[in-house]
Short mmCIF file of C-alpha atoms and ligand atoms in Angstrom, two decimals:
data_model
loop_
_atom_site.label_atom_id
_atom_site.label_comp_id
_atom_site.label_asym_id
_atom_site.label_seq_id
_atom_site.Cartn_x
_atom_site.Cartn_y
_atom_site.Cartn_z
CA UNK V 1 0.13 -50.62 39.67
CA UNK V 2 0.39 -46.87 40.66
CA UNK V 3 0.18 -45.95 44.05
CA UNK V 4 -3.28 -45.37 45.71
CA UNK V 5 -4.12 -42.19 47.06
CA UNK V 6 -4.03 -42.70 51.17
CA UNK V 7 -7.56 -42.90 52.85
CA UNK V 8 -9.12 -41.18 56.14
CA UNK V 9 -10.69 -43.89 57.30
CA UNK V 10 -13.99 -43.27 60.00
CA UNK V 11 -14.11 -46.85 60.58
CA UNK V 12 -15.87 -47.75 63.80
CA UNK V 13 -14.97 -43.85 64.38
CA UNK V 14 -16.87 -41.54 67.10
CA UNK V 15 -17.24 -38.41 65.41
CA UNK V 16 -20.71 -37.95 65.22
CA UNK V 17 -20.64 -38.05 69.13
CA UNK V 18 -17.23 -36.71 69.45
CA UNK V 19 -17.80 -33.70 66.92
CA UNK V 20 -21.14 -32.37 66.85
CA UNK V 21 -23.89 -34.04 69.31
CA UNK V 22 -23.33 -31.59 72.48
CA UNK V 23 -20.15 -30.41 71.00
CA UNK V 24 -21.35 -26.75 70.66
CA UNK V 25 -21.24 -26.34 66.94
CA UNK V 26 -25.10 -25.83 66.18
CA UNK V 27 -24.04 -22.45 64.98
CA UNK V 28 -22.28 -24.28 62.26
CA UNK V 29 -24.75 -26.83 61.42
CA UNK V 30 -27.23 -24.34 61.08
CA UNK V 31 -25.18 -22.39 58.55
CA UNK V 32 -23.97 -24.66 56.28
CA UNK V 33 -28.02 -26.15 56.38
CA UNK V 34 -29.49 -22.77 55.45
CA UNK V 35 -26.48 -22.51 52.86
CA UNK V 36 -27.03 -26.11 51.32
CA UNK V 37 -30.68 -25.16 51.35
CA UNK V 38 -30.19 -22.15 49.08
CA UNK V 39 -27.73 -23.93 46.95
CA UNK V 40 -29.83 -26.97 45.91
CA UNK V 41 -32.50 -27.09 43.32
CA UNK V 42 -36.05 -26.98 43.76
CA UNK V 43 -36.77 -30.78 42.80
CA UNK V 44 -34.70 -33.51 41.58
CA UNK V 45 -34.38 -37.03 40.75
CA UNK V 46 -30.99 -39.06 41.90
CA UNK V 47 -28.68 -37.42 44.64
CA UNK V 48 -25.11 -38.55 45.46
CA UNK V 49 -24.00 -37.77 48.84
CA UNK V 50 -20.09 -38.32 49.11
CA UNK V 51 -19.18 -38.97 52.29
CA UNK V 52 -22.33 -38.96 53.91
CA UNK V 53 -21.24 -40.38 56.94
CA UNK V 54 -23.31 -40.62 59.90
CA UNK V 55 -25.84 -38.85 57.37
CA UNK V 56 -26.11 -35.52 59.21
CA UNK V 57 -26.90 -33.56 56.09
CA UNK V 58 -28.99 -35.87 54.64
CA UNK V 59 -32.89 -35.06 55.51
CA UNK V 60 -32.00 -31.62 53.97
CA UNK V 61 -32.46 -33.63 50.43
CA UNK V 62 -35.95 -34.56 50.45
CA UNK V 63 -37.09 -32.61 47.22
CA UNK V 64 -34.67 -35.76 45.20
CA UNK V 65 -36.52 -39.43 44.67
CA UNK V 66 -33.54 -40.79 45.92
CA UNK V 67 -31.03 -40.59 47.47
CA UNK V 68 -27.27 -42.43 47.60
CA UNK V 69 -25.18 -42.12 50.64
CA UNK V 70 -21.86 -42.92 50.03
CA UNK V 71 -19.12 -43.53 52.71
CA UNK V 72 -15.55 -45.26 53.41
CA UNK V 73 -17.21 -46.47 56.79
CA UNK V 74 -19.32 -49.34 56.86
CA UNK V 75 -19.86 -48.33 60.34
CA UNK V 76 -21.01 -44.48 60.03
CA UNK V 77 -23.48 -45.72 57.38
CA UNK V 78 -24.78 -48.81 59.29
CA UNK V 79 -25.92 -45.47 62.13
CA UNK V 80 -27.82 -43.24 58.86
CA UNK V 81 -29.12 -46.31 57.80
CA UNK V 82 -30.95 -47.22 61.64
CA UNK V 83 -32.12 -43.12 61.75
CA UNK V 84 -33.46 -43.00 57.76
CA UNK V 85 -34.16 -46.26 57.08
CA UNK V 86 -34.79 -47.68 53.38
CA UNK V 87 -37.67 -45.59 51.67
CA UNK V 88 -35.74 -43.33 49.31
CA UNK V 89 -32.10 -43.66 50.51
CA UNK V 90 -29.17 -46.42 49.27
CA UNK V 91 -26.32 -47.04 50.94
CA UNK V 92 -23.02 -47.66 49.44
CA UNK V 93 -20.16 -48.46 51.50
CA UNK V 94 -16.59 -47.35 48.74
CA UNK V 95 -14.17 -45.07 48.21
CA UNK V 96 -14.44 -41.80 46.21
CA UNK V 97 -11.89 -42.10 44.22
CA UNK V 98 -13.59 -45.32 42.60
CA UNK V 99 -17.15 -44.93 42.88
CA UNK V 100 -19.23 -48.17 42.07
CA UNK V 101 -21.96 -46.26 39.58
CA UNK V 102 -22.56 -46.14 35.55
CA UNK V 103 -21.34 -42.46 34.23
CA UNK V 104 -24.00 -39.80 34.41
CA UNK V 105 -26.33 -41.65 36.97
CA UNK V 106 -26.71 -38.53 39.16
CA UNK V 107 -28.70 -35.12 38.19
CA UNK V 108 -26.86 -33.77 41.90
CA UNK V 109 -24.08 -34.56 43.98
CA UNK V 110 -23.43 -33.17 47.20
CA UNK V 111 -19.83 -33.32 49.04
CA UNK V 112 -19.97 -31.41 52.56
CA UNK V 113 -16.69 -31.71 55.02
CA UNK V 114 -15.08 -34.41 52.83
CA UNK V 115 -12.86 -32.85 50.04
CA UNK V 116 -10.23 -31.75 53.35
CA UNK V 117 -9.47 -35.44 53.15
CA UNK V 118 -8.41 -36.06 49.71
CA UNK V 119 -4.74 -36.01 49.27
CA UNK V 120 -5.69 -36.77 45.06
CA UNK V 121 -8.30 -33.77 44.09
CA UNK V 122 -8.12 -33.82 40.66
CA UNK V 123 -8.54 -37.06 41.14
CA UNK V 124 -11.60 -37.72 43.02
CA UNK V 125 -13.52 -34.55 41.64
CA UNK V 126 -12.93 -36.61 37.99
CA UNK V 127 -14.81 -39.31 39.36
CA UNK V 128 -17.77 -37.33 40.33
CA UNK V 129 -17.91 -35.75 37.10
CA UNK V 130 -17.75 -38.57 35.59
CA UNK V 131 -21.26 -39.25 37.37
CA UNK V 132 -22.92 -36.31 36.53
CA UNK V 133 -25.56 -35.87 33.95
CA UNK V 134 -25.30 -33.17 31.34
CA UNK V 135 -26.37 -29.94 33.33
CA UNK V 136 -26.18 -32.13 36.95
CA UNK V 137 -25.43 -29.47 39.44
CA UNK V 138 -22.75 -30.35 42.31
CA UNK V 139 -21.99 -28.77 45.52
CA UNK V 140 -18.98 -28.64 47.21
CA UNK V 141 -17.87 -27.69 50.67
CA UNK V 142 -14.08 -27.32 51.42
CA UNK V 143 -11.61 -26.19 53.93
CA UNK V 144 -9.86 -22.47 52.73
CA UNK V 145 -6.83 -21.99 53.74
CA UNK V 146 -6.63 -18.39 53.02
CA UNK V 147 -8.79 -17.78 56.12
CA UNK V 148 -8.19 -14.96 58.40
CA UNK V 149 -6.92 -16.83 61.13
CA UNK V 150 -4.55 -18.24 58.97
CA UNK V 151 -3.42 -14.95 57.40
CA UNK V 152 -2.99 -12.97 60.40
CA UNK V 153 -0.94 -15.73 62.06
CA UNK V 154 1.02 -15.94 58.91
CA UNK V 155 1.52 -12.17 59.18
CA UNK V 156 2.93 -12.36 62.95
CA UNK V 157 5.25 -15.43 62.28
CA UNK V 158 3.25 -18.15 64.27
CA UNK V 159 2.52 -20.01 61.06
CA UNK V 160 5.05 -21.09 58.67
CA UNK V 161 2.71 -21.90 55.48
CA UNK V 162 1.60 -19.28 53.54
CA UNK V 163 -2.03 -18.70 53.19
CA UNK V 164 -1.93 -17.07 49.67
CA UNK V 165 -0.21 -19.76 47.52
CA UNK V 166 -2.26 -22.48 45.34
CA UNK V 167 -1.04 -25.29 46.64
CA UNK V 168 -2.90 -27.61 49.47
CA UNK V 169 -1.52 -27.41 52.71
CA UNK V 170 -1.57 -30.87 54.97
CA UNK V 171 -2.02 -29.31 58.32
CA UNK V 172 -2.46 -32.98 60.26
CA UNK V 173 -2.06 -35.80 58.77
CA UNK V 174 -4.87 -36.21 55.79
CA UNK V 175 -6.51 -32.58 56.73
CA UNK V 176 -5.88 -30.28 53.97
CA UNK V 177 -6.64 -26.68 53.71
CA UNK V 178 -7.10 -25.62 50.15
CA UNK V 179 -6.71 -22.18 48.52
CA UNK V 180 -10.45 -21.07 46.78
CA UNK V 181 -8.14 -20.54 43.13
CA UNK V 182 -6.57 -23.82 43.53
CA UNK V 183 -10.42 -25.43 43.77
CA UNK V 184 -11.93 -23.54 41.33
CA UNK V 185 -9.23 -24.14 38.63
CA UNK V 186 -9.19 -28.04 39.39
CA UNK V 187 -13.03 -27.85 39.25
CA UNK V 188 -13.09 -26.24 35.68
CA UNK V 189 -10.23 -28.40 34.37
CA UNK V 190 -12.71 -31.38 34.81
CA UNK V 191 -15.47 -30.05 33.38
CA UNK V 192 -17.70 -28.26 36.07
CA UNK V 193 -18.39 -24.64 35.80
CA UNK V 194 -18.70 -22.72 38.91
CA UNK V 195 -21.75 -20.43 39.40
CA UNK V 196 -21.93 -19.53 42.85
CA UNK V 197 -19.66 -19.55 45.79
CA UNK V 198 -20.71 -18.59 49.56
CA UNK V 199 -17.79 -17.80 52.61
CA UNK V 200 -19.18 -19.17 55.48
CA UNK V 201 -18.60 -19.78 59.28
CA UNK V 202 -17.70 -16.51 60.14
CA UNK V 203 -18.21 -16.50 63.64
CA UNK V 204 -15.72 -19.52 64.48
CA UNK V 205 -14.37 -18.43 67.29
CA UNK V 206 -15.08 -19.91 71.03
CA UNK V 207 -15.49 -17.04 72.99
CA UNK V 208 -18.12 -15.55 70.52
CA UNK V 209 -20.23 -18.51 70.43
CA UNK V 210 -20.33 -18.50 73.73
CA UNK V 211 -21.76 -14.91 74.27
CA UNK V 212 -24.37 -14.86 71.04
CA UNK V 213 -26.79 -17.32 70.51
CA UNK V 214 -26.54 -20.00 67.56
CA UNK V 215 -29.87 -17.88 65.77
CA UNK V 216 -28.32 -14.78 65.90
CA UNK V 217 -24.69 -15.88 64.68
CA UNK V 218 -26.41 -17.82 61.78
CA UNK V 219 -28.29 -14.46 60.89
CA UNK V 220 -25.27 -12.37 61.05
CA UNK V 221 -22.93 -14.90 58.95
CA UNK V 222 -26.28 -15.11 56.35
CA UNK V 223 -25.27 -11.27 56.39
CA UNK V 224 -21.71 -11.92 55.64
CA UNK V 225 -22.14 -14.40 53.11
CA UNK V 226 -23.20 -11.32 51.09
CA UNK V 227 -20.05 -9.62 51.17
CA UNK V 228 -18.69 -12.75 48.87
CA UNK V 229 -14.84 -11.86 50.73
CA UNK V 230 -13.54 -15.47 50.86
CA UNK V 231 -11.62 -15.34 54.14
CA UNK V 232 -13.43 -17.72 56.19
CA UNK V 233 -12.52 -21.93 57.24
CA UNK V 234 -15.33 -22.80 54.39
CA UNK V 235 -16.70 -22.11 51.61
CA UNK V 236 -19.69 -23.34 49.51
CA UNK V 237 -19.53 -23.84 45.84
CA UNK V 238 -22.31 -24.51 43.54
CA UNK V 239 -21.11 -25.82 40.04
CA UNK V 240 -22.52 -27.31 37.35
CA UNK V 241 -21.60 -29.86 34.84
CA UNK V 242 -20.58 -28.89 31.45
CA UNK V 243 -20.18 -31.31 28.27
CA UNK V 244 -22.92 -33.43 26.01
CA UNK V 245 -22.89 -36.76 27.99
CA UNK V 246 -26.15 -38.16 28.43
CA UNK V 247 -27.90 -38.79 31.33
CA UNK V 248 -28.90 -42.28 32.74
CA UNK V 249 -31.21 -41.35 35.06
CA UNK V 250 -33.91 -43.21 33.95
CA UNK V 251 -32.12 -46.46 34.96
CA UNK V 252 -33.78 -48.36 37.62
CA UNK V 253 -32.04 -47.80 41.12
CA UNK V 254 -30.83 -51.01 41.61
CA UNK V 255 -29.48 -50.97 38.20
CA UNK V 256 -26.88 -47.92 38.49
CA UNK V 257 -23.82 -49.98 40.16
CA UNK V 258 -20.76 -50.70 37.94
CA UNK V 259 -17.24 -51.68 38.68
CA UNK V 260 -15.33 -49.49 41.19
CA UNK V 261 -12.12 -51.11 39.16
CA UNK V 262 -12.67 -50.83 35.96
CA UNK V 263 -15.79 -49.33 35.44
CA UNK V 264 -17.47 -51.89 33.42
CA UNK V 265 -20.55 -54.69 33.87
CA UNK V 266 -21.53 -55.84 37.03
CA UNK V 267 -23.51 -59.13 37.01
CA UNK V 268 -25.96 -59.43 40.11
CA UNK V 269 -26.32 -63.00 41.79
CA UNK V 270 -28.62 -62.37 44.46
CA UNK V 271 -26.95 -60.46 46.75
CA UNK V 272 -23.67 -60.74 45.14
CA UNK V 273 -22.09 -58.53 42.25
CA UNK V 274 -19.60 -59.70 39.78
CA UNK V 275 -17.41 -58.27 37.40
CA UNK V 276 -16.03 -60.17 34.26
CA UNK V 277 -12.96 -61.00 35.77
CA UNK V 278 -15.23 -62.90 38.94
CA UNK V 279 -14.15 -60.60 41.61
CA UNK V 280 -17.32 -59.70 43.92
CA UNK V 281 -18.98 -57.61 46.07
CA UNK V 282 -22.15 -58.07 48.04
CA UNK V 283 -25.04 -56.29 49.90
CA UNK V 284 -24.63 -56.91 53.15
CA UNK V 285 -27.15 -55.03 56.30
CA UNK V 286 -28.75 -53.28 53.65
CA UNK V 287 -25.65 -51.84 53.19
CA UNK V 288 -24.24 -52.05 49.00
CA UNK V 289 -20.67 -52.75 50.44
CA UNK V 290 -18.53 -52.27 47.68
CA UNK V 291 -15.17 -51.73 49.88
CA UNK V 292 -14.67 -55.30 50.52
CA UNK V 293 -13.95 -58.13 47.98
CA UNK V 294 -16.02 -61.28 48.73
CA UNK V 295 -14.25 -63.14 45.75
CA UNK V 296 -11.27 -62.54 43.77
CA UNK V 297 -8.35 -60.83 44.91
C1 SAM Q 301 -15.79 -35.06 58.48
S1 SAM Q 301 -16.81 -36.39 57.95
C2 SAM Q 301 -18.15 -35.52 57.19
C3 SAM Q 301 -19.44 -36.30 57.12
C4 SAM Q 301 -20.64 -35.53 56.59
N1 SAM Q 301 -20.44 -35.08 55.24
C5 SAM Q 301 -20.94 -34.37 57.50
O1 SAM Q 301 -20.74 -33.21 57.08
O2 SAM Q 301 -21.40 -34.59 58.63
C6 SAM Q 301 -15.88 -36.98 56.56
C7 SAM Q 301 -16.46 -38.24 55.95
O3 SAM Q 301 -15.76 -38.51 54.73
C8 SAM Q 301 -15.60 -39.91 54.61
N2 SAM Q 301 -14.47 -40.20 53.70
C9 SAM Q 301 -13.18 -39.86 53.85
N3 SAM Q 301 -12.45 -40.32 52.83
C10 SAM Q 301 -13.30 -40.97 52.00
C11 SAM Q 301 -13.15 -41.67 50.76
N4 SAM Q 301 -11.96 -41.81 50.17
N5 SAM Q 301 -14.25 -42.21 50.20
C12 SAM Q 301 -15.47 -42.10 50.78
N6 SAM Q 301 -15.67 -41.46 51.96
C13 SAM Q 301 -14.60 -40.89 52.56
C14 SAM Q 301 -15.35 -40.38 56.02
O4 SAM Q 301 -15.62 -41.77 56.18
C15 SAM Q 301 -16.30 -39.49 56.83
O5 SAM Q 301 -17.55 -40.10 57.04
#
């Protein structure tokens, strides 16, 4: 079998606490809200949220019937699950790079802070395509690495990499900075075409968060998003899908799972779900937990 791409795993992790609640990134939030916002379409049906986690984003998707978080952690959904509750959201505990769903289930996907992860992107953005209905609109977030920071440390010697080639850059261990060519060319060569893309987080800096409030830096980065000069940590993409396949999203919700190993059947025993081969998964605190085998091997 060829080797699996490695996995960040949030398991039992504290970032929602550790990263953002007190944490002094509101500024941020903010942004990439009012940017998502803009980005999304008016109404939908069936929204994928790839690494959802502790489901931060996830009240910003209310125009969609439903909703799918997916995560790696068990854990971080287990918290989104206790804040949103069931009415309108599923949650599906599995890896991106083999989602548990029927092709074209999803008229949106969303992946926000998740793609720096991914050591495998052509990869995992094939599986989301895969997902996507004809027309399906997805939007990505990533990390740039052709940020000023990095360029003007480049420029003085105190970073070795260099900002301006395509190639990812693996900063820490499973944290990858990605050049804005490199992600738009893997995006196309799977099928998405990208419409729109928005620089944002201008203001990332410490000391200037710490003098202007979080309103007024979100107003002046809404300003700089204008100037479209991708040189900040992240950037928004909107992209749609491109092709003739057609959508399923008529299916019934509890009818869109299929197997995260081979992509075919899955027979549903109660809470259980079986492939042809036996091997199972099951739903487990409302959770669809499709990262651990119940049966088979
Ligand atoms: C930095 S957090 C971002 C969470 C959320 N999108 C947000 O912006 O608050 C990254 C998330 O990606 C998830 N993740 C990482 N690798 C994954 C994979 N292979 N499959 C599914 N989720 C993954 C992690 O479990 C974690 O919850």
């Amino acid at each position: 079998m060829a080797e699996q791409p490695r996995i960040c795993d949030y398991e039992g992790s504290d970032y929602r606490t550790r990263f953002w609640e007190g944490q002094g990134r509101n500024y941020e939030d903010t942004v990439e809200r009012q940017v998502l916002h803009r980005m999304l379409p008016n109404q939908g049906h069936r929204l994928l949220e790839i690494g959802a986690g502790f489901g931060r984003l996830t009240q910003e998707y209310k125009m969609f019937d439903q909703v799918v978080l997916l995560d790696y952690s068990f854990s971080q959904l287990q918290y989104a699950r206790e804040q949103l509750g069931d009415d309108g959201y599923v949650y599906v505990a599995a890896d991106a790079y083999h989602m548990p769903f029927k092709p074209a289930t999803f008229d949106c996907a969303t992946m926000i802070r998740v793609l720096h992860h991914f050591e495998d992107v052509p990869s995992v953005l094939a599986s989301i395509r895969r997902l996507m209905g004809d027309s399906g609109t997805f939007i990505l977030e990533y990390a740039n690495k052709r940020n000023l920071k990095s360029i003007l440390r480049y420029a003085v010697g105190l970073q070795k990499w260099n900002p301006n080639t395509l190639e990812p850059v693996e900063f820490v261990e499973l944290n990858y900075d990605f050049h804005p060519s490199y992600i738009l060319r893997e995006l196309h060569s799977v099928g998405f075409s990208t419409r729109e893309y928005v620089p944002v987080s201008w203001f990332r800096i410490g000391a200037v968060k710490s003098l202007i409030p979080d309103g007024i830096l979100a107003s002046m980065d809404g300003l700089m998003q204008k100037t479209k000069w991708v040189v900040t940590p992240s950037v928004f993409t909107r992209n749609v899908a491109g092709g003739s396949q057609e959508d399923n999203l008529q299916i019934d919700l509890h009818d869109i799972f299929a197997c995260p190993l081979t992509g075919g059947p899955l027979r549903r025993e109660g809470n259980l779900f079986i492939n042809q081969d036996g091997i199972a998964w099951e739903k487990r605190d409302g959770i669809y937990d499709f990262k651990q085998l119940v049966k088979g091997n």
